[in-house]
JSON list of C-alpha atoms in Angstrom, two decimals:
[
{"chain": "A", "resi": 1, "resn": "UNK", "atom": "CA", "xyz": [27.03, -43.12, -8.56]},
{"chain": "A", "resi": 2, "resn": "UNK", "atom": "CA", "xyz": [28.68, -43.64, -6.24]},
{"chain": "A", "resi": 3, "resn": "UNK", "atom": "CA", "xyz": [32.06, -43.60, -7.20]},
{"chain": "A", "resi": 4, "resn": "UNK", "atom": "CA", "xyz": [31.95, -40.67, -9.14]},
{"chain": "A", "resi": 5, "resn": "UNK", "atom": "CA", "xyz": [30.67, -38.47, -5.81]},
{"chain": "A", "resi": 6, "resn": "UNK", "atom": "CA", "xyz": [33.13, -39.79, -3.70]},
{"chain": "A", "resi": 7, "resn": "UNK", "atom": "CA", "xyz": [36.56, -39.99, -5.90]},
{"chain": "A", "resi": 8, "resn": "UNK", "atom": "CA", "xyz": [35.33, -36.81, -6.95]},
{"chain": "A", "resi": 9, "resn": "UNK", "atom": "CA", "xyz": [35.75, -35.32, -2.88]},
{"chain": "A", "resi": 10, "resn": "UNK", "atom": "CA", "xyz": [38.58, -37.72, -2.24]},
{"chain": "A", "resi": 11, "resn": "UNK", "atom": "CA", "xyz": [40.10, -35.26, -5.20]},
{"chain": "A", "resi": 12, "resn": "UNK", "atom": "CA", "xyz": [39.47, -32.14, -4.19]},
{"chain": "A", "resi": 13, "resn": "UNK", "atom": "CA", "xyz": [40.54, -33.55, -0.62]},
{"chain": "A", "resi": 14, "resn": "UNK", "atom": "CA", "xyz": [43.53, -34.81, -1.53]},
{"chain": "A", "resi": 15, "resn": "UNK", "atom": "CA", "xyz": [44.40, -31.50, -3.70]},
{"chain": "A", "resi": 16, "resn": "UNK", "atom": "CA", "xyz": [43.57, -29.32, -0.70]},
{"chain": "A", "resi": 17, "resn": "UNK", "atom": "CA", "xyz": [45.97, -31.46, 2.16]},
{"chain": "A", "resi": 18, "resn": "UNK", "atom": "CA", "xyz": [48.33, -31.68, -0.95]},
{"chain": "A", "resi": 19, "resn": "UNK", "atom": "CA", "xyz": [48.74, -27.30, -0.93]},
{"chain": "A", "resi": 20, "resn": "UNK", "atom": "CA", "xyz": [47.41, -26.45, 2.41]},
{"chain": "A", "resi": 21, "resn": "UNK", "atom": "CA", "xyz": [49.95, -25.17, 4.58]},
{"chain": "A", "resi": 22, "resn": "UNK", "atom": "CA", "xyz": [50.75, -27.55, 7.64]},
{"chain": "A", "resi": 23, "resn": "UNK", "atom": "CA", "xyz": [52.03, -27.48, 10.87]},
{"chain": "A", "resi": 24, "resn": "UNK", "atom": "CA", "xyz": [53.52, -30.68, 11.59]},
{"chain": "A", "resi": 25, "resn": "UNK", "atom": "CA", "xyz": [56.60, -32.57, 9.16]},
{"chain": "A", "resi": 26, "resn": "UNK", "atom": "CA", "xyz": [55.91, -35.25, 6.50]},
{"chain": "A", "resi": 27, "resn": "UNK", "atom": "CA", "xyz": [56.92, -38.22, 8.53]},
{"chain": "A", "resi": 28, "resn": "UNK", "atom": "CA", "xyz": [54.45, -36.89, 11.49]},
{"chain": "A", "resi": 29, "resn": "UNK", "atom": "CA", "xyz": [51.67, -37.00, 9.03]},
{"chain": "A", "resi": 30, "resn": "UNK", "atom": "CA", "xyz": [52.60, -40.04, 6.98]},
{"chain": "A", "resi": 31, "resn": "UNK", "atom": "CA", "xyz": [52.76, -41.87, 11.18]},
{"chain": "A", "resi": 32, "resn": "UNK", "atom": "CA", "xyz": [49.45, -40.43, 11.41]},
{"chain": "A", "resi": 33, "resn": "UNK", "atom": "CA", "xyz": [47.82, -41.35, 7.99]},
{"chain": "A", "resi": 34, "resn": "UNK", "atom": "CA", "xyz": [48.56, -44.85, 8.37]},
{"chain": "A", "resi": 35, "resn": "UNK", "atom": "CA", "xyz": [48.28, -45.64, 12.05]},
{"chain": "A", "resi": 36, "resn": "UNK", "atom": "CA", "xyz": [43.86, -44.74, 11.07]},
{"chain": "A", "resi": 37, "resn": "UNK", "atom": "CA", "xyz": [44.18, -46.65, 8.31]},
{"chain": "A", "resi": 38, "resn": "UNK", "atom": "CA", "xyz": [46.02, -49.89, 9.98]},
{"chain": "A", "resi": 39, "resn": "UNK", "atom": "CA", "xyz": [43.22, -49.19, 13.49]},
{"chain": "A", "resi": 40, "resn": "UNK", "atom": "CA", "xyz": [39.81, -49.00, 10.74]},
{"chain": "A", "resi": 41, "resn": "UNK", "atom": "CA", "xyz": [40.55, -51.46, 8.68]},
{"chain": "A", "resi": 42, "resn": "UNK", "atom": "CA", "xyz": [41.40, -53.77, 12.02]},
{"chain": "A", "resi": 43, "resn": "UNK", "atom": "CA", "xyz": [38.05, -52.56, 13.32]},
{"chain": "A", "resi": 44, "resn": "UNK", "atom": "CA", "xyz": [36.28, -52.80, 9.50]},
{"chain": "A", "resi": 45, "resn": "UNK", "atom": "CA", "xyz": [37.47, -56.20, 9.23]},
{"chain": "A", "resi": 46, "resn": "UNK", "atom": "CA", "xyz": [36.19, -57.01, 13.28]},
{"chain": "A", "resi": 47, "resn": "UNK", "atom": "CA", "xyz": [32.47, -55.74, 12.20]},
{"chain": "A", "resi": 48, "resn": "UNK", "atom": "CA", "xyz": [32.07, -57.01, 8.67]},
{"chain": "A", "resi": 49, "resn": "UNK", "atom": "CA", "xyz": [34.15, -60.53, 9.70]},
{"chain": "A", "resi": 50, "resn": "UNK", "atom": "CA", "xyz": [33.18, -60.85, 13.42]},
{"chain": "A", "resi": 51, "resn": "UNK", "atom": "CA", "xyz": [30.17, -58.85, 14.06]},
{"chain": "A", "resi": 52, "resn": "UNK", "atom": "CA", "xyz": [28.49, -58.82, 10.81]},
{"chain": "A", "resi": 53, "resn": "UNK", "atom": "CA", "xyz": [27.42, -55.06, 11.31]},
{"chain": "A", "resi": 54, "resn": "UNK", "atom": "CA", "xyz": [28.29, -53.85, 7.92]},
{"chain": "A", "resi": 55, "resn": "UNK", "atom": "CA", "xyz": [27.97, -55.53, 3.95]},
{"chain": "A", "resi": 56, "resn": "UNK", "atom": "CA", "xyz": [29.40, -55.23, 1.22]},
{"chain": "A", "resi": 57, "resn": "UNK", "atom": "CA", "xyz": [27.28, -54.75, -2.23]},
{"chain": "A", "resi": 58, "resn": "UNK", "atom": "CA", "xyz": [29.14, -57.21, -4.51]},
{"chain": "A", "resi": 59, "resn": "UNK", "atom": "CA", "xyz": [29.23, -53.45, -7.77]},
{"chain": "A", "resi": 60, "resn": "UNK", "atom": "CA", "xyz": [32.44, -53.18, -8.06]},
{"chain": "A", "resi": 61, "resn": "UNK", "atom": "CA", "xyz": [31.97, -49.18, -8.06]},
{"chain": "A", "resi": 62, "resn": "UNK", "atom": "CA", "xyz": [30.51, -48.82, -4.28]},
{"chain": "A", "resi": 63, "resn": "UNK", "atom": "CA", "xyz": [32.88, -51.34, -3.41]},
{"chain": "A", "resi": 64, "resn": "UNK", "atom": "CA", "xyz": [36.26, -49.43, -4.46]},
{"chain": "A", "resi": 65, "resn": "UNK", "atom": "CA", "xyz": [34.01, -46.40, -3.32]},
{"chain": "A", "resi": 66, "resn": "UNK", "atom": "CA", "xyz": [33.89, -48.07, 0.32]},
{"chain": "A", "resi": 67, "resn": "UNK", "atom": "CA", "xyz": [38.55, -48.48, 0.02]},
{"chain": "A", "resi": 68, "resn": "UNK", "atom": "CA", "xyz": [38.18, -45.05, -1.66]},
{"chain": "A", "resi": 69, "resn": "UNK", "atom": "CA", "xyz": [36.13, -43.66, 1.77]},
{"chain": "A", "resi": 70, "resn": "UNK", "atom": "CA", "xyz": [38.14, -45.39, 4.52]},
{"chain": "A", "resi": 71, "resn": "UNK", "atom": "CA", "xyz": [41.88, -46.04, 2.96]},
{"chain": "A", "resi": 72, "resn": "UNK", "atom": "CA", "xyz": [42.23, -42.37, 1.73]},
{"chain": "A", "resi": 73, "resn": "UNK", "atom": "CA", "xyz": [39.14, -39.61, 2.76]},
{"chain": "A", "resi": 74, "resn": "UNK", "atom": "CA", "xyz": [38.87, -40.73, 5.87]},
{"chain": "A", "resi": 75, "resn": "UNK", "atom": "CA", "xyz": [42.75, -40.69, 6.75]},
{"chain": "A", "resi": 76, "resn": "UNK", "atom": "CA", "xyz": [43.14, -37.77, 5.28]},
{"chain": "A", "resi": 77, "resn": "UNK", "atom": "CA", "xyz": [40.49, -35.70, 7.63]},
{"chain": "A", "resi": 78, "resn": "UNK", "atom": "CA", "xyz": [42.01, -37.03, 10.92]},
{"chain": "A", "resi": 79, "resn": "UNK", "atom": "CA", "xyz": [45.20, -36.33, 9.60]},
{"chain": "A", "resi": 80, "resn": "UNK", "atom": "CA", "xyz": [44.02, -32.47, 8.82]},
{"chain": "A", "resi": 81, "resn": "UNK", "atom": "CA", "xyz": [42.65, -32.12, 11.95]},
{"chain": "A", "resi": 82, "resn": "UNK", "atom": "CA", "xyz": [45.26, -33.48, 14.55]},
{"chain": "A", "resi": 83, "resn": "UNK", "atom": "CA", "xyz": [47.38, -30.74, 11.86]},
{"chain": "A", "resi": 84, "resn": "UNK", "atom": "CA", "xyz": [45.25, -28.15, 12.57]},
{"chain": "A", "resi": 85, "resn": "UNK", "atom": "CA", "xyz": [45.00, -29.37, 16.28]},
{"chain": "A", "resi": 86, "resn": "UNK", "atom": "CA", "xyz": [48.34, -28.62, 16.83]},
{"chain": "A", "resi": 87, "resn": "UNK", "atom": "CA", "xyz": [48.07, -24.65, 15.24]},
{"chain": "A", "resi": 88, "resn": "UNK", "atom": "CA", "xyz": [45.46, -24.19, 18.48]},
{"chain": "A", "resi": 89, "resn": "UNK", "atom": "CA", "xyz": [47.14, -22.13, 21.40]},
{"chain": "A", "resi": 90, "resn": "UNK", "atom": "CA", "xyz": [43.63, -21.70, 23.30]},
{"chain": "A", "resi": 91, "resn": "UNK", "atom": "CA", "xyz": [42.77, -24.34, 25.27]},
{"chain": "A", "resi": 92, "resn": "UNK", "atom": "CA", "xyz": [38.01, -23.95, 24.75]},
{"chain": "A", "resi": 93, "resn": "UNK", "atom": "CA", "xyz": [38.75, -24.00, 20.74]},
{"chain": "A", "resi": 94, "resn": "UNK", "atom": "CA", "xyz": [40.89, -27.54, 20.36]},
{"chain": "A", "resi": 95, "resn": "UNK", "atom": "CA", "xyz": [37.57, -29.28, 21.16]},
{"chain": "A", "resi": 96, "resn": "UNK", "atom": "CA", "xyz": [36.98, -27.95, 17.74]},
{"chain": "A", "resi": 97, "resn": "UNK", "atom": "CA", "xyz": [38.72, -29.77, 15.25]},
{"chain": "A", "resi": 98, "resn": "UNK", "atom": "CA", "xyz": [38.62, -33.24, 16.86]},
{"chain": "A", "resi": 99, "resn": "UNK", "atom": "CA", "xyz": [34.54, -32.96, 16.34]},
{"chain": "A", "resi": 100, "resn": "UNK", "atom": "CA", "xyz": [34.74, -31.04, 13.50]},
{"chain": "A", "resi": 101, "resn": "UNK", "atom": "CA", "xyz": [36.62, -34.27, 11.91]},
{"chain": "A", "resi": 102, "resn": "UNK", "atom": "CA", "xyz": [34.13, -36.79, 13.76]},
{"chain": "A", "resi": 103, "resn": "UNK", "atom": "CA", "xyz": [31.24, -35.47, 12.68]},
{"chain": "A", "resi": 104, "resn": "UNK", "atom": "CA", "xyz": [32.41, -35.19, 8.87]},
{"chain": "A", "resi": 105, "resn": "UNK", "atom": "CA", "xyz": [33.47, -38.73, 8.34]},
{"chain": "A", "resi": 106, "resn": "UNK", "atom": "CA", "xyz": [30.50, -39.33, 9.99]},
{"chain": "A", "resi": 107, "resn": "UNK", "atom": "CA", "xyz": [28.19, -37.33, 7.40]},
{"chain": "A", "resi": 108, "resn": "UNK", "atom": "CA", "xyz": [30.02, -39.15, 4.43]},
{"chain": "A", "resi": 109, "resn": "UNK", "atom": "CA", "xyz": [29.23, -43.03, 5.68]},
{"chain": "A", "resi": 110, "resn": "UNK", "atom": "CA", "xyz": [26.03, -41.52, 6.76]},
{"chain": "A", "resi": 111, "resn": "UNK", "atom": "CA", "xyz": [26.20, -40.56, 2.25]},
{"chain": "A", "resi": 112, "resn": "UNK", "atom": "CA", "xyz": [27.53, -43.86, 1.51]},
{"chain": "A", "resi": 113, "resn": "UNK", "atom": "CA", "xyz": [24.47, -45.24, 3.51]},
{"chain": "A", "resi": 114, "resn": "UNK", "atom": "CA", "xyz": [22.35, -43.47, 0.68]},
{"chain": "A", "resi": 115, "resn": "UNK", "atom": "CA", "xyz": [23.90, -44.13, -1.64]},
{"chain": "A", "resi": 116, "resn": "UNK", "atom": "CA", "xyz": [24.21, -47.03, -0.76]},
{"chain": "A", "resi": 117, "resn": "UNK", "atom": "CA", "xyz": [28.04, -48.85, -0.87]},
{"chain": "A", "resi": 118, "resn": "UNK", "atom": "CA", "xyz": [27.69, -49.81, 2.40]},
{"chain": "A", "resi": 119, "resn": "UNK", "atom": "CA", "xyz": [24.39, -51.96, 3.73]},
{"chain": "A", "resi": 120, "resn": "UNK", "atom": "CA", "xyz": [24.80, -51.34, 7.18]},
{"chain": "A", "resi": 121, "resn": "UNK", "atom": "CA", "xyz": [22.91, -53.92, 9.62]},
{"chain": "A", "resi": 122, "resn": "UNK", "atom": "CA", "xyz": [22.66, -52.81, 12.84]},
{"chain": "A", "resi": 123, "resn": "UNK", "atom": "CA", "xyz": [24.55, -49.87, 12.96]},
{"chain": "A", "resi": 124, "resn": "UNK", "atom": "CA", "xyz": [23.41, -45.77, 13.57]},
{"chain": "A", "resi": 125, "resn": "UNK", "atom": "CA", "xyz": [24.93, -42.70, 13.65]},
{"chain": "A", "resi": 126, "resn": "UNK", "atom": "CA", "xyz": [25.88, -43.55, 17.26]},
{"chain": "A", "resi": 127, "resn": "UNK", "atom": "CA", "xyz": [27.97, -46.18, 16.68]},
{"chain": "A", "resi": 128, "resn": "UNK", "atom": "CA", "xyz": [29.43, -44.85, 13.82]},
{"chain": "A", "resi": 129, "resn": "UNK", "atom": "CA", "xyz": [30.43, -40.70, 16.64]},
{"chain": "A", "resi": 130, "resn": "UNK", "atom": "CA", "xyz": [31.97, -43.39, 18.75]},
{"chain": "A", "resi": 131, "resn": "UNK", "atom": "CA", "xyz": [33.79, -45.74, 16.34]},
{"chain": "A", "resi": 132, "resn": "UNK", "atom": "CA", "xyz": [35.52, -42.43, 14.61]},
{"chain": "A", "resi": 133, "resn": "UNK", "atom": "CA", "xyz": [36.05, -40.17, 18.03]},
{"chain": "A", "resi": 134, "resn": "UNK", "atom": "CA", "xyz": [38.09, -43.73, 19.68]},
{"chain": "A", "resi": 135, "resn": "UNK", "atom": "CA", "xyz": [40.12, -43.40, 16.80]},
{"chain": "A", "resi": 136, "resn": "UNK", "atom": "CA", "xyz": [40.36, -40.14, 16.50]},
{"chain": "A", "resi": 137, "resn": "UNK", "atom": "CA", "xyz": [41.65, -40.31, 19.98]},
{"chain": "A", "resi": 138, "resn": "UNK", "atom": "CA", "xyz": [43.99, -43.75, 19.74]},
{"chain": "A", "resi": 139, "resn": "UNK", "atom": "CA", "xyz": [45.58, -42.12, 16.65]},
{"chain": "A", "resi": 140, "resn": "UNK", "atom": "CA", "xyz": [46.53, -38.65, 18.97]},
{"chain": "A", "resi": 141, "resn": "UNK", "atom": "CA", "xyz": [47.58, -39.73, 21.79]},
{"chain": "A", "resi": 142, "resn": "UNK", "atom": "CA", "xyz": [49.65, -42.27, 19.56]},
{"chain": "A", "resi": 143, "resn": "UNK", "atom": "CA", "xyz": [50.79, -38.74, 17.74]},
{"chain": "A", "resi": 144, "resn": "UNK", "atom": "CA", "xyz": [51.56, -38.14, 21.19]},
{"chain": "A", "resi": 145, "resn": "UNK", "atom": "CA", "xyz": [53.50, -40.37, 21.58]},
{"chain": "A", "resi": 146, "resn": "UNK", "atom": "CA", "xyz": [55.53, -40.43, 18.35]},
{"chain": "A", "resi": 147, "resn": "UNK", "atom": "CA", "xyz": [56.41, -36.92, 18.50]},
{"chain": "A", "resi": 148, "resn": "UNK", "atom": "CA", "xyz": [58.01, -36.65, 22.11]},
{"chain": "A", "resi": 149, "resn": "UNK", "atom": "CA", "xyz": [60.27, -40.39, 20.98]},
{"chain": "A", "resi": 150, "resn": "UNK", "atom": "CA", "xyz": [61.07, -38.28, 18.35]},
{"chain": "A", "resi": 151, "resn": "UNK", "atom": "CA", "xyz": [61.70, -35.12, 20.40]},
{"chain": "A", "resi": 152, "resn": "UNK", "atom": "CA", "xyz": [64.26, -37.83, 23.27]},
{"chain": "A", "resi": 153, "resn": "UNK", "atom": "CA", "xyz": [65.61, -38.88, 19.65]},
{"chain": "A", "resi": 154, "resn": "UNK", "atom": "CA", "xyz": [66.99, -35.67, 18.27]},
{"chain": "A", "resi": 155, "resn": "UNK", "atom": "CA", "xyz": [67.99, -33.98, 21.70]},
{"chain": "A", "resi": 156, "resn": "UNK", "atom": "CA", "xyz": [70.84, -37.09, 22.75]}
]
């Protein structure tokens, strides 16, 4: 059941992301997605293997659900928010995309807990919020550095 729910959500997110107008170029979008997957997979390796904060179920559908959300759905949400952030001109409104993206991811992670796709041990939504906000910040700053590097290379 969890695989059906999250595969449907992921397919809708991929379709929406594919057809929406984008502000960033394809290289920037790909770089953002790769950074999110890299940072999140490293965090999850530490959290699951070393700290034992999560436990993956034995059911194959739930394991596929876990990998589907962490390799496709969450990177798309973070990439979408950074892309939308580049279109917003007013400073106070620049807080909306990151907070919305992090809250949506925390909500989806609560749904994975509810459908028992992942078992959380000593973990709550506050830690989840801090985790995803820090992943978002790291990704955003790496994107800024990447953009600065590309602009510097184009000027030469």
